[in-house]
Coordinates of C-alpha atoms (C1' of nucleotides) in Angstrom, one line a residue:
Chain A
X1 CA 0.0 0.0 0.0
X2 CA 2.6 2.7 0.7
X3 CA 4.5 4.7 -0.9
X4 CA 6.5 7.8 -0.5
X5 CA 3.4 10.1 1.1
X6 CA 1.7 7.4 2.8
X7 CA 4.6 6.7 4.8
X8 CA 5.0 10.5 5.6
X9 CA 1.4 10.4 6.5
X10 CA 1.8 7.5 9.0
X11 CA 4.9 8.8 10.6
X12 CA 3.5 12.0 11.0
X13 CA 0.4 11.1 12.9
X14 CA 1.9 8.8 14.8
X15 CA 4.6 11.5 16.0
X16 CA 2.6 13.5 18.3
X17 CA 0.7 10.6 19.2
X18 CA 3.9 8.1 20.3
X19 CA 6.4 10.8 21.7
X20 CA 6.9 10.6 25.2
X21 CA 5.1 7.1 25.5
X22 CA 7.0 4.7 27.8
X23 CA 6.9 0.9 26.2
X24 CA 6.2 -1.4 29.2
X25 CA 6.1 -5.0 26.9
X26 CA 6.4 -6.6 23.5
X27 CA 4.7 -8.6 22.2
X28 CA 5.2 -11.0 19.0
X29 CA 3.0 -12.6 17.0
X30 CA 5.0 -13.5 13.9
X31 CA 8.2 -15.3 14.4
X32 CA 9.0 -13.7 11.6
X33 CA 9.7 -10.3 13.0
X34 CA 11.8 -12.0 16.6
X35 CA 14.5 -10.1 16.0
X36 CA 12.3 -7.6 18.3
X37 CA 12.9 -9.6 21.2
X38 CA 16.6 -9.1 20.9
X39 CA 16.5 -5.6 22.1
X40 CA 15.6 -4.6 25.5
X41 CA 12.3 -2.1 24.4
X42 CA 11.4 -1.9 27.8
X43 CA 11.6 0.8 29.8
X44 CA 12.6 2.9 26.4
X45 CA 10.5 5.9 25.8
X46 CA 9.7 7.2 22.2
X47 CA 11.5 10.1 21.0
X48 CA 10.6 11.1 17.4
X49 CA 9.1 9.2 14.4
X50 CA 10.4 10.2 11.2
X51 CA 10.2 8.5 7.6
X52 CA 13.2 7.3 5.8
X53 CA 12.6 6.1 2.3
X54 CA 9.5 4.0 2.6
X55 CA 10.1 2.9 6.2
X56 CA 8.8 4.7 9.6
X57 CA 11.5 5.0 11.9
X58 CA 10.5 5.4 15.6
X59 CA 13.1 6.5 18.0
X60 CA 13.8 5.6 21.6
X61 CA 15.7 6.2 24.4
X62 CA 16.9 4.7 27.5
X63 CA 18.6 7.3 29.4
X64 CA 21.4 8.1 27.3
X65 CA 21.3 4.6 24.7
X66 CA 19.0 5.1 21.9
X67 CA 17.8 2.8 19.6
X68 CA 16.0 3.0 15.9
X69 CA 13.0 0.5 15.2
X70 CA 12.5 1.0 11.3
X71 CA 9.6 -0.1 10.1
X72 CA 8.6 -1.3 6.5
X73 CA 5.2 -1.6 5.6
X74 CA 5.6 -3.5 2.0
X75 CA 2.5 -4.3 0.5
X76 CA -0.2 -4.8 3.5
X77 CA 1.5 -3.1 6.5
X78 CA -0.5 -1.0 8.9
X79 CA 0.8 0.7 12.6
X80 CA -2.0 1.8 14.9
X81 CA -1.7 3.5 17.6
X82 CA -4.9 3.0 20.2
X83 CA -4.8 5.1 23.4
X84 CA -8.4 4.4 24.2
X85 CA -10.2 7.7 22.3
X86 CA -12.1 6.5 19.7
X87 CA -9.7 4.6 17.4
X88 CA -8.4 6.3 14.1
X89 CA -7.7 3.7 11.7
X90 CA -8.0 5.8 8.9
X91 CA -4.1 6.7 8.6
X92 CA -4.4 7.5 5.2
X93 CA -7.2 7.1 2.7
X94 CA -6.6 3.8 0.9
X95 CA -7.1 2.4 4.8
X96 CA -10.0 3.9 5.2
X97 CA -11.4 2.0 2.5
X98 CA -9.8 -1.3 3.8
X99 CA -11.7 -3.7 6.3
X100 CA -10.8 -2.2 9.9
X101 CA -7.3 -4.6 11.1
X102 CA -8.4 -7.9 12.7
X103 CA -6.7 -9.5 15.6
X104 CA -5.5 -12.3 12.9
X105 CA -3.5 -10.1 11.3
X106 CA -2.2 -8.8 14.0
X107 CA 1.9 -9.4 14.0
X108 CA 3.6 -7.6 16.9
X109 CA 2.8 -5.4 19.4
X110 CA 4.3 -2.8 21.9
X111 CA 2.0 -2.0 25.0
X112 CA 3.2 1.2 26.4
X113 CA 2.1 3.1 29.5
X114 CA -0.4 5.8 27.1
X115 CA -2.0 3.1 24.6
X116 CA -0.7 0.4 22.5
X117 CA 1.1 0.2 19.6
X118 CA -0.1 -2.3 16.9
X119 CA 1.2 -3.9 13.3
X120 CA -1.1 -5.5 11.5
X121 CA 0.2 -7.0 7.8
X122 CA -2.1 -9.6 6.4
X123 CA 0.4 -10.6 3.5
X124 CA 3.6 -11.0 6.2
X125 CA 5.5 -8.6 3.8
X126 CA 6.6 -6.1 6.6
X127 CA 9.5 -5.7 8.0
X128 CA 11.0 -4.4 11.8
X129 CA 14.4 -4.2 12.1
X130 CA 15.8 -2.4 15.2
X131 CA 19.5 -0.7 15.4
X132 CA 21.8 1.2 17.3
X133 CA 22.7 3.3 14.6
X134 CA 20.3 5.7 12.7
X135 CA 22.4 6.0 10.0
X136 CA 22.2 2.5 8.8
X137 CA 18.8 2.8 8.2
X138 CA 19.4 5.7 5.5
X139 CA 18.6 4.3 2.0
X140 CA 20.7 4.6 -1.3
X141 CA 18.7 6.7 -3.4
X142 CA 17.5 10.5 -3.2
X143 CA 14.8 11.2 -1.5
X144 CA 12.7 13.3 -4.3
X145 CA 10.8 15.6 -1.6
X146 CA 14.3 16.9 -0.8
X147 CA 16.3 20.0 -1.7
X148 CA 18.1 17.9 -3.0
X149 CA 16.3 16.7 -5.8
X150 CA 17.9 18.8 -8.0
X151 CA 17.5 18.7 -12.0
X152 CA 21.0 18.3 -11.9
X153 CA 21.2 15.6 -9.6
X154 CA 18.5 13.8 -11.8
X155 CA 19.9 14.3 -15.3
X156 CA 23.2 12.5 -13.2
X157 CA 21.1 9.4 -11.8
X158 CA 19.0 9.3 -15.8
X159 CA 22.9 9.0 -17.7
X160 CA 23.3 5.4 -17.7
X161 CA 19.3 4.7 -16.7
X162 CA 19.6 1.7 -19.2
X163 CA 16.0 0.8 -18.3
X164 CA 12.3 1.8 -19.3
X165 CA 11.2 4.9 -17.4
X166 CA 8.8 3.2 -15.1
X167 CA 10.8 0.3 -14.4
X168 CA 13.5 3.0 -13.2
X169 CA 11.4 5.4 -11.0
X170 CA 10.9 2.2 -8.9
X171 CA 14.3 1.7 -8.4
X172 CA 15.0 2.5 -4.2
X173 CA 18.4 2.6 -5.3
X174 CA 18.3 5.2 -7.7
X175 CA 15.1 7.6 -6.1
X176 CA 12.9 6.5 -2.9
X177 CA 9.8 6.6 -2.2
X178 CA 7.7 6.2 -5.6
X179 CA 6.0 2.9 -5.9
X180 CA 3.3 1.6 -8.6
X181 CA 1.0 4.0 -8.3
X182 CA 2.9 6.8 -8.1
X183 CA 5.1 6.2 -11.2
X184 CA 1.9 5.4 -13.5
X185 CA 0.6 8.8 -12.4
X186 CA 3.9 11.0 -12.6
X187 CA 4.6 9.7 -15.9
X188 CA 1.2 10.5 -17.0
X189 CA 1.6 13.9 -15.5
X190 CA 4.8 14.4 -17.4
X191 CA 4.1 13.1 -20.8
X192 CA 6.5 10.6 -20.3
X193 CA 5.9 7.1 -22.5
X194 CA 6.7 4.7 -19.9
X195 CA 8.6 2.3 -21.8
X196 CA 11.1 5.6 -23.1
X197 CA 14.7 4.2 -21.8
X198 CA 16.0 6.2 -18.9
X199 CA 19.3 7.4 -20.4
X200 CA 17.2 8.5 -23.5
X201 CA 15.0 11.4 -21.6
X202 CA 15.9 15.2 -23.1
X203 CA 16.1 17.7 -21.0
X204 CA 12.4 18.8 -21.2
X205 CA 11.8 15.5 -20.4
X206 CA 13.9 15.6 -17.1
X207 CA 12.7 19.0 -16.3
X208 CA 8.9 17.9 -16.4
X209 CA 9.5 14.8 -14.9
X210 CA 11.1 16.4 -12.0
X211 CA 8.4 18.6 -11.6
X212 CA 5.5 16.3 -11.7
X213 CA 7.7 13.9 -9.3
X214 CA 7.7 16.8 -6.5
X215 CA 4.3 18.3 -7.4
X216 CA 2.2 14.9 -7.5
X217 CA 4.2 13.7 -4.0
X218 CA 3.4 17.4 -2.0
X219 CA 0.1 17.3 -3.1
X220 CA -0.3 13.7 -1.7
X221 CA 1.2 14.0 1.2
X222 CA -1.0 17.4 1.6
X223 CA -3.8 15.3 1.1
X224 CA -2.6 12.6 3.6
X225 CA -1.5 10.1 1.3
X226 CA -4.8 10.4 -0.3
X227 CA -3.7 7.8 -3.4
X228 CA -7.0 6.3 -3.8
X229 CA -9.8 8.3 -2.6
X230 CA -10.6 11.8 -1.9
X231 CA -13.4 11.2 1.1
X232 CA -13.5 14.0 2.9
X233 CA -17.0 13.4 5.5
X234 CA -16.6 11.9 7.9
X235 CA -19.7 9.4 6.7
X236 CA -17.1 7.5 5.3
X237 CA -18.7 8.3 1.6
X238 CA -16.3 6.8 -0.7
X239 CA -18.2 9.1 -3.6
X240 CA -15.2 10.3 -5.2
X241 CA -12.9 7.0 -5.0
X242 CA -10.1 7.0 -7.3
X243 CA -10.9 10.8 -8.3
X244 CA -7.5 11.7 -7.9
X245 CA -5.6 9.0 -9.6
X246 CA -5.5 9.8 -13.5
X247 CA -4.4 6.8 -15.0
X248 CA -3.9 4.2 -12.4
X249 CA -6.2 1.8 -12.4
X250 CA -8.3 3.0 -15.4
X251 CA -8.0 0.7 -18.0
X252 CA -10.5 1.3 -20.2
X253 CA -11.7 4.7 -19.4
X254 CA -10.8 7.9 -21.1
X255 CA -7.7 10.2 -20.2
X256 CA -8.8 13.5 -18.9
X257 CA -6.8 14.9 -20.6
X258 CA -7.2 13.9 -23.9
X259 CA -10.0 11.7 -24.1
X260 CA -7.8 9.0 -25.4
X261 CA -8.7 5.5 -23.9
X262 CA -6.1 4.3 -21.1
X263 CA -4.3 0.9 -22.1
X264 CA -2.9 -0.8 -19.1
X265 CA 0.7 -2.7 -20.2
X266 CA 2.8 -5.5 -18.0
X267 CA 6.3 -4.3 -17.3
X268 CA 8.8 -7.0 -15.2
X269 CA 5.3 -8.2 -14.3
X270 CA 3.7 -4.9 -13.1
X271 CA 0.7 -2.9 -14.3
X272 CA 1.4 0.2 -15.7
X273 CA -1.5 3.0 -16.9
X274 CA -1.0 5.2 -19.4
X275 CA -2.7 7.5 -22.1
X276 CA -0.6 6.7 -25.9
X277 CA -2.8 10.4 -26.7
X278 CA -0.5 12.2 -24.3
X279 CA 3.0 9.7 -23.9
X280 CA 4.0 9.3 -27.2
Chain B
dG1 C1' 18.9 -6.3 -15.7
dG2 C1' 14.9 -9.9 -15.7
dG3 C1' 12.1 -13.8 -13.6
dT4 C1' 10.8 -15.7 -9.3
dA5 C1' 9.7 -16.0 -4.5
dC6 C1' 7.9 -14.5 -0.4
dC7 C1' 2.6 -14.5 1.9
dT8 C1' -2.5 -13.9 2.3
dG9 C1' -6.9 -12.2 0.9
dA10 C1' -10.2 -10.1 -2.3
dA11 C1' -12.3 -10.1 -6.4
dA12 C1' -13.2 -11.8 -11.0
Chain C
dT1 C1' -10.9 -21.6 -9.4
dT2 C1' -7.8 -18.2 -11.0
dT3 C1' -5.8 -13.8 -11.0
dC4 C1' -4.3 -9.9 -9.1
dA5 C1' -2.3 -6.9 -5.4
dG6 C1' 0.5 0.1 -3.8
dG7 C1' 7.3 -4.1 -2.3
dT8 C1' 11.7 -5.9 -2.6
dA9 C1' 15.4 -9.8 -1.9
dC10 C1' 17.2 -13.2 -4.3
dC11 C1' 18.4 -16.1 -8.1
dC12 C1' 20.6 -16.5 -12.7

DNA sequence: GGGTACCTGAAA
DNA sequence: TTTCAGGTACCC
């Protein structure tokens, strides 16, 4: 489910919510993530949550040891945070439209003195791996909502892009954050055929794909992560599902731009939207 | 680089 | 029943 802005979205509600919590146990469902155990939680208080690529980093302390649980959602990952007011699942809008979590999927825990700290992953995809050293955790590739995500800095990375466009954007190596979605939707944005090799972008190209990389990723994480829907009331409506996304998912309909009928191709086994009207 | 595997659940 | 899913590590 996440990409770049959900992620933001999750660490930034759980921020205000988490800080100063005191964990007192936890608890691990999924032998999968036991590496948990291996650190002595307890007693640690949370510090800050920040985002790091795609994974939410919480920070604690113990006195004057601290210690970085990084989080990786993958495909199905959720955190919750319950402290007894009425529970806010809805981290971000694509989990608003999912079932509420259910205690099956329910993979680890951390019970702290304010509430409860819960990951739920249906699929098992997630990941939790704790460290000393914040540092570690930093990924490869630029971050694109950073300063710098220069034009320069992406003409440099697109040189030897010896891939199709799409295939590229989802590169964590090369730029972090953009997932599936997002790369349907910024190419669309761009005018960018998504099978165009990486290296063989002109500088218009770049320029527009730069913009439409930082302007579709504010406006999402403006939005909360809003990928999938833009429900606003609080009756849970889903009326304008999908009114955001252009091209994603749309197989089928026409652009809005052009009018054009979007044609849904497979590349390395992955879905990709897009309008031949406007990405020649 | 390109398939395949990892998992489970929802929808076709 | 089959296919698909917003991610990525691993194999050749």
């Amino acid at each position: 489910m996440p990409e770049l802005p959900e992620v933001e979205t999750v660490a930034r509600q759980l921020r205000p919510a988490l800080v100063g919590a005191t964990i007192q146990r936890v608890l691990v469902k999924d032998q999968k993530l036991s590496d948990l155990l291996a650190w002595e939680l307890e007693g640690c208080t949370f510090v800050d949550v920040t985002r790091l690529g795609k994974q939410v980093v919480l920070s604690v302390s113990s006195g004057s040891q601290a210690a970085y649980v990084a989080v990786h959602l993958r495909m199905t990952g959720r955190l919750i945070w319950d402290d007894g007011t009425p529970l806010r699942t809805v981290q971000f809008q694509q989990a608003a439209l999912q079932r509420p979590p259910i205690e099956k999927h329910l993979r680890a825990e951390c019970v702290c003195s304010s509430g409860r700290l819960s990951f739920f992953d249906p699929r098992r995809f997630g990941t939790i791996q704790v460290t000393a050293d914040y540092e570690s955790l930093r990924p490869v590739g630029l971050d694109p909502t950073t300063e710098d995500f220069t034009e320069r800095a992406l003409v440099k990375l697109l040189e030897n892009a010896k891939q199709p466009i799409k295939q590229w954007l989802l590169r964590q190596d090369r730029l972090v954050g953009l997932g599936n979605i997002y790369a349907s939707e910024i190419l669309f944005a761009s005018r960018i055929h998504p099978e165009r090799l990486g290296a063989a972008l002109v500088t218009d190209e770049i320029k527009q794909l730069r913009l439409q990389t930082k302007r579709i990723l504010a406006r999402a994480i403006r939005h909360c992560g809003t990928t999938f829907s833009d429900f606003q009331d609080s009756t849970g409506s889903v009326g304008g599902f999908q009114r955001y996304l252009k091209v994603y998912n749309r197989e089928g309909e026409p652009c809005p731009r052009c009018g054009a009928l979007i044609e849904r191709i497979v590349q390395q086994g992955r879905s990709t939207f897009l309008c031949r009207g406007c990405q020649q």
